[in-house]
Amino acid sequence: MQLEQISHRKLSVSLTPLIDVVFILLLFFMLSSNFLHWGSVELARSGSDEKSLNAPRLITVLDNQGGIEFGTEAQQVVLGSIALSDAQSALPVALQEWLANDINALYLLRAKPSVTTQALLNSLQQLKLAGVKHLSLYSAPAPIAE
Amino acid sequence: MLMQSSISTKPRQAQSDDSLIPLINVVFLMLIFFMVAGKISQSDPVSIDPPVSHQESKVPDIKHRLLLTVQQQLYLDDELLGQLDSALTVLGQRLTILNSGMPDESLALTLKVDKSFPAQDLAPLLYQLKQSGLQNITLLTQSQPKEQ
């Protein structure tokens, strides 16, 4: 009778440290793990690459709804939702024609004030999907003046 | 009387162990879930809500990272450099030091920007990075592949 009790107590004692360790491991993995699925977008091209290209052509993102301005006549178009378009045909015709004029030029994307990084990235991705090979973000010592 | 008490304690002891086993089961399951599904990564000094991208592209293995918060605070490798406009010169100096440490390869950076950060203010930062001779700048995004 006594022997049985002792063996029983032994079992319960050996379980507690196990649970302790498992709880600590669980807490560690819960706090340190990250469920975000990261992606990346390349922003800058190498300098020598930029110099070998034709003169840069500017595209300006106007608002957070996909409005962009391009060309010497400052034509304005609205890019559709990126979730719907995945081909060049989804771009507005005027923009397609302007891009086709000089597909090997360096295109620089810049933003008006109030445009968020998300909107800029949407336009960047859409232009890349449309086949613009040399696309980079506009860089300048100071933000563009109005 | 003695018999009765020994009978009543024995099943209770067994019961307390029995109730622990489902607990351990659940805890083990949770542990395995977090170990397999989660990804251990270095946490940022500030929380940043990255912009969403719809193209699949892997995150390059780049050591140095720049963080830019909505409050325009700039961090280089988890160290606060200050407000964006005043921190650019400091950033330039730091990058020169980093660049001189590895003359063979060009310096690469990942950039983590909040999605509601004004995009216009990225231009001076990118200019500074290009001036410092950076060839490779990658923007980190939250990848959400398109639903087919």
mmCIF file with all atom_site columns, N, CA and C in Angstrom, chain B residues 24-54:
data_model
loop_
_atom_site.group_PDB
_atom_site.id
_atom_site.type_symbol
_atom_site.label_atom_id
_atom_site.label_alt_id
_atom_site.label_comp_id
_atom_site.label_asym_id
_atom_site.label_entity_id
_atom_site.label_seq_id
_atom_site.pdbx_PDB_ins_code
_atom_site.Cartn_x
_atom_site.Cartn_y
_atom_site.Cartn_z
_atom_site.occupancy
_atom_site.B_iso_or_equiv
_atom_site.pdbx_formal_charge
_atom_site.auth_seq_id
_atom_site.auth_comp_id
_atom_site.auth_asym_id
_atom_site.auth_atom_id
_atom_site.pdbx_PDB_model_num
ATOM 1  N N  . ILE B 1 24 ? -1.584 19.428 -20.782 1.00 0.00 ? 24 ILE B N  1
ATOM 2  C CA . ILE B 1 24 ? -0.275 19.267 -21.421 1.00 0.00 ? 24 ILE B CA 1
ATOM 3  C C  . ILE B 1 24 ? -0.454 19.052 -22.920 1.00 0.00 ? 24 ILE B C  1
ATOM 4  N N  . ASN B 1 25 ? -1.460 18.291 -23.291 1.00 0.00 ? 25 ASN B N  1
ATOM 5  C CA . ASN B 1 25 ? -1.737 18.067 -24.714 1.00 0.00 ? 25 ASN B CA 1
ATOM 6  C C  . ASN B 1 25 ? -1.946 19.381 -25.446 1.00 0.00 ? 25 ASN B C  1
ATOM 7  N N  . VAL B 1 26 ? -2.812 20.208 -24.851 1.00 0.00 ? 26 VAL B N  1
ATOM 8  C CA . VAL B 1 26 ? -3.137 21.479 -25.503 1.00 0.00 ? 26 VAL B CA 1
ATOM 9  C C  . VAL B 1 26 ? -1.901 22.370 -25.578 1.00 0.00 ? 26 VAL B C  1
ATOM 10 N N  . VAL B 1 27 ? -1.162 22.424 -24.473 1.00 0.00 ? 27 VAL B N  1
ATOM 11 C CA . VAL B 1 27 ? 0.026  23.277 -24.446 1.00 0.00 ? 27 VAL B CA 1
ATOM 12 C C  . VAL B 1 27 ? 1.052  22.798 -25.471 1.00 0.00 ? 27 VAL B C  1
ATOM 13 N N  . PHE B 1 28 ? 1.206  21.491 -25.592 1.00 0.00 ? 28 PHE B N  1
ATOM 14 C CA . PHE B 1 28 ? 2.138  20.948 -26.587 1.00 0.00 ? 28 PHE B CA 1
ATOM 15 C C  . PHE B 1 28 ? 1.691  21.295 -28.005 1.00 0.00 ? 28 PHE B C  1
ATOM 16 N N  . LEU B 1 29 ? 0.380  21.169 -28.235 1.00 0.00 ? 29 LEU B N  1
ATOM 17 C CA . LEU B 1 29 ? -0.132 21.503 -29.565 1.00 0.00 ? 29 LEU B CA 1
ATOM 18 C C  . LEU B 1 29 ? 0.145  22.963 -29.903 1.00 0.00 ? 29 LEU B C  1
ATOM 19 N N  . MET B 1 30 ? -0.128 23.850 -28.921 1.00 0.00 ? 30 MET B N  1
ATOM 20 C CA . MET B 1 30 ? 0.120  25.272 -29.140 1.00 0.00 ? 30 MET B CA 1
ATOM 21 C C  . MET B 1 30 ? 1.600  25.520 -29.392 1.00 0.00 ? 30 MET B C  1
ATOM 22 N N  . LEU B 1 31 ? 2.437  24.838 -28.614 1.00 0.00 ? 31 LEU B N  1
ATOM 23 C CA . LEU B 1 31 ? 3.887  24.995 -28.769 1.00 0.00 ? 31 LEU B CA 1
ATOM 24 C C  . LEU B 1 31 ? 4.316  24.598 -30.178 1.00 0.00 ? 31 LEU B C  1
ATOM 25 N N  . ILE B 1 32 ? 3.820  23.469 -30.639 1.00 0.00 ? 32 ILE B N  1
ATOM 26 C CA . ILE B 1 32 ? 4.201  22.995 -31.974 1.00 0.00 ? 32 ILE B CA 1
ATOM 27 C C  . ILE B 1 32 ? 3.682  23.969 -33.033 1.00 0.00 ? 32 ILE B C  1
ATOM 28 N N  . PHE B 1 33 ? 2.441  24.471 -32.831 1.00 0.00 ? 33 PHE B N  1
ATOM 29 C CA . PHE B 1 33 ? 1.893  25.436 -33.794 1.00 0.00 ? 33 PHE B CA 1
ATOM 30 C C  . PHE B 1 33 ? 2.782  26.665 -33.899 1.00 0.00 ? 33 PHE B C  1
ATOM 31 N N  . PHE B 1 34 ? 3.135  27.246 -32.761 1.00 0.00 ? 34 PHE B N  1
ATOM 32 C CA . PHE B 1 34 ? 3.939  28.469 -32.794 1.00 0.00 ? 34 PHE B CA 1
ATOM 33 C C  . PHE B 1 34 ? 5.338  28.205 -33.332 1.00 0.00 ? 34 PHE B C  1
ATOM 34 N N  . MET B 1 35 ? 5.863  27.005 -33.057 1.00 0.00 ? 35 MET B N  1
ATOM 35 C CA . MET B 1 35 ? 7.201  26.691 -33.556 1.00 0.00 ? 35 MET B CA 1
ATOM 36 C C  . MET B 1 35 ? 7.196  26.551 -35.064 1.00 0.00 ? 35 MET B C  1
ATOM 37 N N  . VAL B 1 36 ? 6.131  25.942 -35.599 1.00 0.00 ? 36 VAL B N  1
ATOM 38 C CA . VAL B 1 36 ? 6.115  25.642 -37.032 1.00 0.00 ? 36 VAL B CA 1
ATOM 39 C C  . VAL B 1 36 ? 5.598  26.838 -37.832 1.00 0.00 ? 36 VAL B C  1
ATOM 40 N N  . ALA B 1 37 ? 4.482  27.446 -37.373 1.00 0.00 ? 37 ALA B N  1
ATOM 41 C CA . ALA B 1 37 ? 3.837  28.479 -38.180 1.00 0.00 ? 37 ALA B CA 1
ATOM 42 C C  . ALA B 1 37 ? 4.502  29.833 -38.017 1.00 0.00 ? 37 ALA B C  1
ATOM 43 N N  . GLY B 1 38 ? 5.000  30.122 -36.839 1.00 0.00 ? 38 GLY B N  1
ATOM 44 C CA . GLY B 1 38 ? 5.606  31.424 -36.620 1.00 0.00 ? 38 GLY B CA 1
ATOM 45 C C  . GLY B 1 38 ? 7.022  31.465 -37.143 1.00 0.00 ? 38 GLY B C  1
ATOM 46 N N  . LYS B 1 39 ? 7.501  32.671 -37.305 1.00 0.00 ? 39 LYS B N  1
ATOM 47 C CA . LYS B 1 39 ? 8.866  32.840 -37.786 1.00 0.00 ? 39 LYS B CA 1
ATOM 48 C C  . LYS B 1 39 ? 9.561  33.763 -36.799 1.00 0.00 ? 39 LYS B C  1
ATOM 49 N N  . ILE B 1 40 ? 10.639 33.290 -36.242 1.00 0.00 ? 40 ILE B N  1
ATOM 50 C CA . ILE B 1 40 ? 11.342 34.126 -35.276 1.00 0.00 ? 40 ILE B CA 1
ATOM 51 C C  . ILE B 1 40 ? 12.127 35.179 -36.025 1.00 0.00 ? 40 ILE B C  1
ATOM 52 N N  . SER B 1 41 ? 11.888 36.430 -35.687 1.00 0.00 ? 41 SER B N  1
ATOM 53 C CA . SER B 1 41 ? 12.628 37.495 -36.362 1.00 0.00 ? 41 SER B CA 1
ATOM 54 C C  . SER B 1 41 ? 12.938 38.583 -35.354 1.00 0.00 ? 41 SER B C  1
ATOM 55 N N  . GLN B 1 42 ? 13.918 39.353 -35.716 1.00 0.00 ? 42 GLN B N  1
ATOM 56 C CA . GLN B 1 42 ? 14.322 40.460 -34.865 1.00 0.00 ? 42 GLN B CA 1
ATOM 57 C C  . GLN B 1 42 ? 13.182 41.474 -34.824 1.00 0.00 ? 42 GLN B C  1
ATOM 58 N N  . SER B 1 43 ? 12.815 41.896 -33.642 1.00 0.00 ? 43 SER B N  1
ATOM 59 C CA . SER B 1 43 ? 11.702 42.838 -33.578 1.00 0.00 ? 43 SER B CA 1
ATOM 60 C C  . SER B 1 43 ? 12.217 44.267 -33.736 1.00 0.00 ? 43 SER B C  1
ATOM 61 N N  . ASP B 1 44 ? 11.332 45.124 -34.240 1.00 0.00 ? 44 ASP B N  1
ATOM 62 C CA . ASP B 1 44 ? 11.710 46.517 -34.479 1.00 0.00 ? 44 ASP B CA 1
ATOM 63 C C  . ASP B 1 44 ? 11.597 47.312 -33.188 1.00 0.00 ? 44 ASP B C  1
ATOM 64 N N  . PRO B 1 45 ? 12.399 48.375 -33.070 1.00 0.00 ? 45 PRO B N  1
ATOM 65 C CA . PRO B 1 45 ? 12.267 49.211 -31.870 1.00 0.00 ? 45 PRO B CA 1
ATOM 66 C C  . PRO B 1 45 ? 10.942 49.966 -31.826 1.00 0.00 ? 45 PRO B C  1
ATOM 67 N N  . VAL B 1 46 ? 10.333 50.199 -32.980 1.00 0.00 ? 46 VAL B N  1
ATOM 68 C CA . VAL B 1 46 ? 9.019  50.846 -33.018 1.00 0.00 ? 46 VAL B CA 1
ATOM 69 C C  . VAL B 1 46 ? 8.129  50.006 -33.925 1.00 0.00 ? 46 VAL B C  1
ATOM 70 N N  . SER B 1 47 ? 6.826  50.110 -33.732 1.00 0.00 ? 47 SER B N  1
ATOM 71 C CA . SER B 1 47 ? 5.944  49.321 -34.585 1.00 0.00 ? 47 SER B CA 1
ATOM 72 C C  . SER B 1 47 ? 5.695  50.077 -35.883 1.00 0.00 ? 47 SER B C  1
ATOM 73 N N  . ILE B 1 48 ? 5.826  49.357 -36.977 1.00 0.00 ? 48 ILE B N  1
ATOM 74 C CA . ILE B 1 48 ? 5.662  49.950 -38.305 1.00 0.00 ? 48 ILE B CA 1
ATOM 75 C C  . ILE B 1 48 ? 4.652  49.122 -39.077 1.00 0.00 ? 48 ILE B C  1
ATOM 76 N N  . ASP B 1 49 ? 3.702  49.809 -39.681 1.00 0.00 ? 49 ASP B N  1
ATOM 77 C CA . ASP B 1 49 ? 2.690  49.137 -40.480 1.00 0.00 ? 49 ASP B CA 1
ATOM 78 C C  . ASP B 1 49 ? 3.138  49.220 -41.941 1.00 0.00 ? 49 ASP B C  1
ATOM 79 N N  . PRO B 1 50 ? 3.714  48.145 -42.484 1.00 0.00 ? 50 PRO B N  1
ATOM 80 C CA . PRO B 1 50 ? 4.302  48.264 -43.814 1.00 0.00 ? 50 PRO B CA 1
ATOM 81 C C  . PRO B 1 50 ? 3.242  48.328 -44.922 1.00 0.00 ? 50 PRO B C  1
ATOM 82 N N  . PRO B 1 51 ? 3.557  48.937 -46.058 1.00 0.00 ? 51 PRO B N  1
ATOM 83 C CA . PRO B 1 51 ? 2.601  48.964 -47.159 1.00 0.00 ? 51 PRO B CA 1
ATOM 84 C C  . PRO B 1 51 ? 2.397  47.565 -47.736 1.00 0.00 ? 51 PRO B C  1
ATOM 85 N N  . VAL B 1 52 ? 1.243  47.361 -48.349 1.00 0.00 ? 52 VAL B N  1
ATOM 86 C CA . VAL B 1 52 ? 0.890  46.052 -48.891 1.00 0.00 ? 52 VAL B CA 1
ATOM 87 C C  . VAL B 1 52 ? 1.345  45.972 -50.345 1.00 0.00 ? 52 VAL B C  1
ATOM 88 N N  . SER B 1 53 ? 1.982  44.879 -50.696 1.00 0.00 ? 53 SER B N  1
ATOM 89 C CA . SER B 1 53 ? 2.335  44.690 -52.100 1.00 0.00 ? 53 SER B CA 1
ATOM 90 C C  . SER B 1 53 ? 1.658  43.436 -52.614 1.00 0.00 ? 53 SER B C  1
ATOM 91 N N  . HIS B 1 54 ? 1.454  43.384 -53.929 1.00 0.00 ? 54 HIS B N  1
ATOM 92 C CA . HIS B 1 54 ? 0.723  42.249 -54.502 1.00 0.00 ? 54 HIS B CA 1
ATOM 93 C C  . HIS B 1 54 ? 1.606  41.366 -55.349 1.00 0.00 ? 54 HIS B C  1
#
